[in-house]
Amino acid sequence: MSIPKSWLGSPALDPSGPWTIPQRWADYTASEHRVWDTLFARQMELLPGRVAGSFLAGVATLGLERPGIPDLERLSERLHRLTGWSVVAVQGLVPDDVFFDHLANRRFVAGRFIRRPDQLDYLEEPDIFHDVFGHVPLLANAAYADYMQAYGQGGQRAVRLGAIDQLARLYWHTVEFGLIREANQLRLFGAGIVSSYSESRYALDDPSPPRIAFDLRRVMRTRYRIDSLQPHYFVIDSFEDLLRQTVDTDFAPLYEQLRDLPELEPTEALSSDRYIDIS
Ligand code: PHE
Ligand code: FE
């Protein structure tokens, strides 16, 4: 894997930063490790043939197949060598500006805790399975890694411009629930999908949710549901394309334009939507 130039000269591996806590890896119980193993096995049975190739490549190069909850220090060492990112533990959700600061410095924040055995399928707050299994494999991909850092910088700017809602929708519809086209087939890449047993199937197999070609303005106008399967999915062409489109666009004038347009409800269709066939 080639090294993206953009992070050469970025800070050395730094397992700290604001709001972080020690992972205390040795304190996880056997039953907590078992929850990880169960979730991991379930998803890895489902995902080959459904998920973006880079995701599976990331799982392998980062050594995530090793049983048990990953040790973030060890994981960060590997990841940092590939793309300059590290993974740090936090207590729960962190304030927006703190989250953006971490991303802008190539640190991904992950919850320390893992869901209970009776919560395998649904959980309100992101745990370490969602955060690490769902998000981290793609951080080994150079273009995706650059996108996430640019997103953090864009977030700091959006705070100043009062446009966090619009920017957060971009994150939701790509990083959390995005689909990608690979070799003319639909593949999963959003962390919210790939860490969910039911949505990993639904997002590709179910005929009902429209799959709409990614359009930056459209996505930033589209509100989202956090408590159910998504009513539609947006499809990117590649991580390089997503990176190019977002980095090459100055969002300030865009935020201004979007302020005058109505927000779109999750199920609303636009005549300009371009649908991507699921077969
Ligand atoms: N180009 C965006 C801006 O001008 C920043 C950004 C890049 C946001 C990539 C998201 C993703 O604010
Ligand atoms: Fe997430």
Coordinates of C-alpha atoms and ligand atoms in Angstrom, one line a residue:
M1 CA 0.0 0.0 0.0
S2 CA 1.4 3.4 -0.9
I3 CA 1.8 6.1 1.7
P4 CA -0.3 9.2 1.1
K5 CA 1.8 12.3 1.1
S6 CA -0.7 14.3 3.1
W7 CA 0.2 12.8 6.4
L8 CA 4.0 12.8 6.1
G9 CA 5.1 15.4 8.6
S10 CA 1.9 14.9 10.6
P11 CA 2.4 14.4 14.4
A12 CA 4.0 11.1 15.6
L13 CA 1.8 8.4 17.0
D14 CA 0.0 10.1 19.8
P15 CA -2.3 7.9 21.9
S16 CA -3.8 10.8 23.8
G17 CA -5.5 14.1 23.0
P18 CA -8.6 15.7 24.6
W19 CA -11.2 13.5 26.3
T20 CA -9.3 10.2 25.9
I21 CA -9.2 7.5 28.6
P22 CA -6.8 4.6 29.0
Q23 CA -8.3 1.5 27.3
R24 CA -7.1 -0.8 30.2
W25 CA -7.1 -3.7 27.8
A26 CA -6.1 -6.2 30.5
D27 CA -9.3 -5.4 32.4
Y28 CA -11.7 -6.8 29.8
T29 CA -13.4 -10.0 31.0
A30 CA -13.5 -13.3 29.2
S31 CA -17.2 -12.7 28.5
E32 CA -16.5 -9.3 27.0
H33 CA -13.9 -10.8 24.7
R34 CA -16.5 -13.5 23.8
V35 CA -19.0 -10.8 22.8
W36 CA -16.5 -9.4 20.4
D37 CA -15.7 -12.8 19.0
T38 CA -19.3 -13.6 18.4
L39 CA -20.0 -10.3 16.7
F40 CA -16.8 -10.6 14.6
A41 CA -17.6 -14.2 13.5
R42 CA -21.1 -13.2 12.5
Q43 CA -20.1 -10.3 10.4
M44 CA -17.1 -12.0 8.8
E45 CA -19.4 -14.8 7.7
L46 CA -21.7 -12.3 6.0
L47 CA -19.4 -9.6 4.6
P48 CA -17.2 -11.3 2.0
G49 CA -18.8 -10.6 -1.4
R50 CA -20.9 -7.7 0.2
V51 CA -18.4 -5.3 1.6
A52 CA -15.8 -3.1 -0.1
G53 CA -12.6 -4.9 -1.0
S54 CA -10.6 -2.4 1.0
F55 CA -12.5 -3.2 4.2
L56 CA -11.6 -6.9 4.1
A57 CA -8.0 -5.9 3.2
G58 CA -7.9 -3.7 6.2
V59 CA -9.2 -6.4 8.5
A60 CA -6.4 -8.6 7.4
T61 CA -3.5 -6.1 7.4
L62 CA -4.5 -4.7 10.8
G63 CA -4.6 -8.2 12.3
L64 CA -8.2 -7.9 13.4
E65 CA -8.7 -11.6 12.9
R66 CA -6.9 -12.2 16.1
P67 CA -9.4 -13.3 18.7
G68 CA -10.7 -10.9 21.4
I69 CA -11.3 -7.2 21.7
P70 CA -8.4 -5.5 20.0
D71 CA -5.7 -3.8 22.0
L72 CA -5.8 -0.2 20.7
E73 CA -2.2 0.4 21.2
R74 CA -1.2 -2.6 19.1
L75 CA -3.8 -1.7 16.5
S76 CA -2.6 1.9 16.3
E77 CA 0.9 0.8 15.8
R78 CA -0.1 -1.1 12.7
L79 CA -2.5 1.5 11.4
H80 CA 0.0 4.3 12.0
R81 CA 2.5 2.6 9.8
L82 CA 0.0 2.3 7.0
T83 CA -1.7 5.7 6.9
G84 CA -0.6 7.7 10.0
W85 CA -3.9 7.1 11.9
S86 CA -4.2 5.9 15.5
V87 CA -7.2 4.8 17.5
V88 CA -7.9 6.3 21.0
A89 CA -10.4 5.3 23.6
V90 CA -13.1 7.7 24.9
Q91 CA -15.7 7.4 27.6
G92 CA -18.8 8.0 25.5
L93 CA -19.8 10.6 22.9
V94 CA -17.4 13.5 22.8
P95 CA -18.4 17.1 21.9
D96 CA -18.3 17.9 18.1
D97 CA -15.2 20.2 18.3
V98 CA -13.3 17.5 20.2
F99 CA -14.3 14.9 17.7
F100 CA -13.2 17.1 14.7
D101 CA -9.9 17.9 16.4
H102 CA -9.1 14.2 16.7
L103 CA -10.0 13.4 13.1
A104 CA -8.0 16.4 11.9
N105 CA -5.0 14.9 13.7
R106 CA -5.6 11.4 12.4
R107 CA -6.9 10.0 15.6
F108 CA -10.1 8.0 15.5
V109 CA -12.0 7.9 18.8
A110 CA -13.6 4.6 19.9
G111 CA -15.8 3.8 22.9
R112 CA -14.0 1.5 25.4
F113 CA -17.0 -0.5 26.4
I114 CA -18.6 -3.4 24.6
R115 CA -22.3 -4.3 24.5
R116 CA -23.7 -6.9 26.7
P117 CA -24.4 -10.4 25.4
D118 CA -28.1 -9.7 25.3
Q119 CA -27.6 -6.6 23.1
L120 CA -25.9 -8.2 20.1
D121 CA -28.3 -6.7 17.6
Y122 CA -29.2 -3.3 18.8
L123 CA -27.4 -0.6 20.8
E124 CA -28.0 3.1 21.0
E125 CA -24.6 4.2 21.9
P126 CA -21.6 3.2 19.7
D127 CA -19.4 0.6 21.5
I128 CA -16.0 -0.7 20.6
F129 CA -17.3 -3.2 18.2
H130 CA -19.1 -0.6 16.1
D131 CA -16.2 1.9 16.4
V132 CA -13.3 -0.5 15.8
F133 CA -14.7 -3.2 13.6
G134 CA -17.0 -0.8 11.7
H135 CA -14.7 2.2 11.2
V136 CA -11.1 1.2 11.5
P137 CA -10.5 -1.3 8.7
L138 CA -11.1 1.4 6.0
L139 CA -8.6 3.8 7.7
A140 CA -6.0 1.5 6.2
N141 CA -7.1 2.7 2.8
A142 CA -5.1 5.8 1.8
A143 CA -8.0 7.8 0.1
Y144 CA -10.5 7.0 2.9
A145 CA -7.9 8.0 5.5
D146 CA -7.4 11.3 3.8
Y147 CA -11.1 11.8 3.5
M148 CA -11.5 11.3 7.3
Q149 CA -8.8 13.8 8.1
A150 CA -10.3 16.3 5.6
Y151 CA -13.7 15.8 7.2
G152 CA -12.2 16.7 10.6
Q153 CA -10.7 19.9 9.2
G154 CA -14.0 20.6 7.5
G155 CA -15.8 20.1 10.8
Q156 CA -13.7 22.7 12.5
R157 CA -14.6 25.0 9.7
A158 CA -18.3 24.1 9.9
V159 CA -18.3 24.9 13.6
R160 CA -17.2 28.5 12.8
L161 CA -19.7 28.7 9.9
G162 CA -22.6 27.3 11.9
A163 CA -23.1 24.5 9.5
I164 CA -22.6 21.3 11.5
D165 CA -26.0 19.8 10.6
Q166 CA -25.2 19.9 6.9
L167 CA -21.7 18.5 7.4
A168 CA -23.0 15.8 9.8
R169 CA -25.3 14.6 7.1
L170 CA -22.4 14.0 4.8
Y171 CA -20.8 11.8 7.5
W172 CA -24.0 9.9 8.1
H173 CA -24.7 9.2 4.5
T174 CA -21.1 8.1 3.7
V175 CA -19.0 7.1 6.7
E176 CA -21.9 5.5 8.5
F177 CA -24.3 4.3 5.9
G178 CA -22.6 4.6 2.5
L179 CA -22.6 2.1 -0.3
I180 CA -19.9 2.0 -3.0
R181 CA -19.8 0.7 -6.6
E182 CA -17.1 -1.9 -7.2
A183 CA -16.6 -3.7 -10.5
N184 CA -20.2 -2.6 -11.3
Q185 CA -21.6 -4.1 -8.2
L186 CA -23.0 -2.6 -5.1
R187 CA -20.9 -3.0 -2.0
L188 CA -21.2 -1.9 1.6
F189 CA -18.8 0.4 3.3
G190 CA -20.6 2.5 6.0
A191 CA -19.6 1.5 9.5
G192 CA -23.3 1.6 10.7
I193 CA -24.1 -1.1 8.1
V194 CA -21.0 -3.3 8.3
S195 CA -21.2 -3.6 12.1
S196 CA -24.9 -4.6 11.9
Y197 CA -26.0 -8.1 11.2
S198 CA -29.5 -7.1 9.9
E199 CA -28.4 -4.0 8.0
S200 CA -25.5 -5.8 6.3
R201 CA -28.2 -7.9 4.6
Y202 CA -31.0 -5.4 4.2
A203 CA -28.8 -2.6 2.6
L204 CA -27.9 -4.9 -0.3
D205 CA -30.7 -7.5 -0.5
D206 CA -33.9 -5.7 0.3
P207 CA -35.7 -4.4 -2.8
S208 CA -37.3 -1.4 -1.0
P209 CA -34.7 1.1 -0.1
P210 CA -33.7 3.2 -3.1
R211 CA -29.9 3.3 -3.8
I212 CA -29.2 6.8 -5.0
A213 CA -26.0 8.0 -6.7
F214 CA -24.0 10.2 -4.3
D215 CA -24.6 13.9 -4.9
L216 CA -22.9 16.3 -2.4
R217 CA -25.6 18.9 -2.2
R218 CA -28.4 16.4 -2.1
V219 CA -26.8 14.5 0.7
M220 CA -26.2 17.6 2.8
R221 CA -29.9 18.5 2.6
T222 CA -31.1 15.1 3.6
R223 CA -32.1 14.5 7.2
Y224 CA -31.6 11.1 8.7
R225 CA -33.0 8.5 11.1
I226 CA -30.9 7.2 13.8
D227 CA -33.3 4.6 15.2
S228 CA -34.2 2.3 12.3
L229 CA -32.9 0.8 9.1
Q230 CA -32.2 3.5 6.6
P231 CA -35.0 4.3 4.1
H232 CA -32.4 4.8 1.3
Y233 CA -28.7 4.6 0.7
F234 CA -26.3 6.8 -1.2
V235 CA -23.7 5.2 -3.5
I236 CA -20.2 6.6 -4.1
D237 CA -18.1 5.6 -7.2
S238 CA -14.9 5.2 -5.2
F239 CA -13.1 6.6 -2.2
E240 CA -10.8 8.6 -4.5
D241 CA -13.9 10.2 -6.1
L242 CA -15.5 11.0 -2.7
L243 CA -12.2 12.5 -1.6
R244 CA -11.8 14.6 -4.7
Q245 CA -15.4 15.9 -4.7
T246 CA -15.3 17.0 -1.1
V247 CA -11.7 18.3 -0.9
D248 CA -12.0 20.2 -4.1
T249 CA -15.2 22.0 -3.1
D250 CA -15.3 25.0 -0.9
F251 CA -18.2 24.3 1.4
A252 CA -18.7 27.9 2.7
P253 CA -20.7 29.1 -0.4
L254 CA -22.4 25.7 -0.5
Y255 CA -23.6 26.1 3.1
E256 CA -25.0 29.5 2.2
Q257 CA -26.9 28.1 -0.8
L258 CA -28.3 25.2 1.1
R259 CA -29.6 27.5 3.9
D260 CA -32.2 28.8 1.3
L261 CA -33.3 25.3 0.2
P262 CA -35.7 23.1 2.1
E263 CA -34.3 20.2 4.0
L264 CA -35.3 16.8 2.6
E265 CA -37.1 14.2 4.7
P266 CA -35.5 10.8 4.9
T267 CA -38.0 9.2 2.5
E268 CA -38.4 12.2 0.1
A269 CA -37.4 11.6 -3.6
L270 CA -36.0 14.3 -5.9
S271 CA -36.6 14.2 -9.7
S272 CA -32.8 14.7 -10.1
D273 CA -32.1 11.5 -8.1
R274 CA -30.2 8.9 -10.1
Y275 CA -30.9 5.4 -9.0
I276 CA -28.4 2.6 -9.0
D277 CA -29.6 -0.8 -9.9
I278 CA -29.1 -3.4 -7.2
S279 CA -28.4 -6.4 -9.4
Ligands
PHE1 N1 -13.8 21.1 1.5 C1 -14.6 21.2 2.7 C2 -14.7 22.7 3.2 O1 -14.4 23.6 2.4 C3 -13.9 20.4 3.8 C4 -14.2 18.9 3.8 C5 -13.4 18.0 3.1 C6 -15.3 18.4 4.4 C7 -13.7 16.7 3.1 C8 -15.6 17.1 4.4 C9 -14.8 16.2 3.7 O2 -15.2 22.9 4.3
FE2 FE -19.9 5.3 13.8

